[in-house]
Coordinates of C-alpha atoms in Angstrom, one line a residue:
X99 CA -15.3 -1.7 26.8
X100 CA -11.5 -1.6 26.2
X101 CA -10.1 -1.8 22.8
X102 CA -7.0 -3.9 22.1
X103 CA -5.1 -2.4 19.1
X104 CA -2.6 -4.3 17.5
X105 CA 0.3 -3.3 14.5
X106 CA 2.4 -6.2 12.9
X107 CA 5.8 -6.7 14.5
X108 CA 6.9 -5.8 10.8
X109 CA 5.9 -2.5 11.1
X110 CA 8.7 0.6 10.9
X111 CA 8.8 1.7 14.7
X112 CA 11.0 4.3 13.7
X113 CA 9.2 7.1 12.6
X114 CA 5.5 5.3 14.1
X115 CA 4.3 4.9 10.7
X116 CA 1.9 2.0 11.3
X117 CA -1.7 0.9 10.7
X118 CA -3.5 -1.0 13.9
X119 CA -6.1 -3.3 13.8
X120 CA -8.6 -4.2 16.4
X121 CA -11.2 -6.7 16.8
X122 CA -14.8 -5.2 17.1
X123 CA -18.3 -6.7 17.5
X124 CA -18.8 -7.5 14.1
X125 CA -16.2 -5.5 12.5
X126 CA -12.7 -4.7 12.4
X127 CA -11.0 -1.7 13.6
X128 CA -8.4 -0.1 11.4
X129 CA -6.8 3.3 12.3
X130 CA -3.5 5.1 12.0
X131 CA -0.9 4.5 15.2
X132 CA 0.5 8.1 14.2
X133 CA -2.8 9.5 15.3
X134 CA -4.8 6.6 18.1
X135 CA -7.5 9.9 19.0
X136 CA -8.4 10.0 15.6
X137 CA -11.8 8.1 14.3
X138 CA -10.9 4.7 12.9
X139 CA -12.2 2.9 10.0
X140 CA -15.2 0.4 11.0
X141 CA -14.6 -2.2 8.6
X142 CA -17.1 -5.5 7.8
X143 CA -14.9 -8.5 7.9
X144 CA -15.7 -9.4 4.0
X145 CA -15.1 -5.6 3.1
X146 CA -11.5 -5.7 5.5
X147 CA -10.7 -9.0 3.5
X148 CA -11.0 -7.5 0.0
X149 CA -9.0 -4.8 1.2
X150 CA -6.4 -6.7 2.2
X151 CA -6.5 -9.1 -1.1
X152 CA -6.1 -5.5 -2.7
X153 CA -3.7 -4.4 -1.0
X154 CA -1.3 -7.4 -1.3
X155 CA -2.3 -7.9 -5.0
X156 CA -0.7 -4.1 -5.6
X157 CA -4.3 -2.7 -6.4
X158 CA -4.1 0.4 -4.7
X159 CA -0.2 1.2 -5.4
X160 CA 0.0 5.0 -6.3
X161 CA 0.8 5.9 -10.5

């Protein structure tokens, strides 16, 4: 089985500093395009969306 990775058309393509997604049975695929050989994060769909909530919300800015 072939995974499709994806990155937002937003993302800085000059220095390949982007996160990719994927769709996997029953989860979704998150992993760093800097390193694709790396393991990726295996994410349950509910546990990708709080993430993301998080994420936008500015929950997991650094101090």
């Amino acid at each position: 089985m072939t995974t499709n990775w994806r990155k937002s058309s937003r993302s800085n393509t000059e220095n390949g500093a982007c996160v990719e997604l994927a769709s996997l049975p029953g989860r979704v695929g998150v992993r760093d395009s800097k390193n694709p050989t790396a393991p990726a994060l295996a994410l349950t769909p509910a546990s990708f969306r709080t993430l993301l909530h998080n994420a936008k919300a500015g929950n997991l800015d650094l101090p």
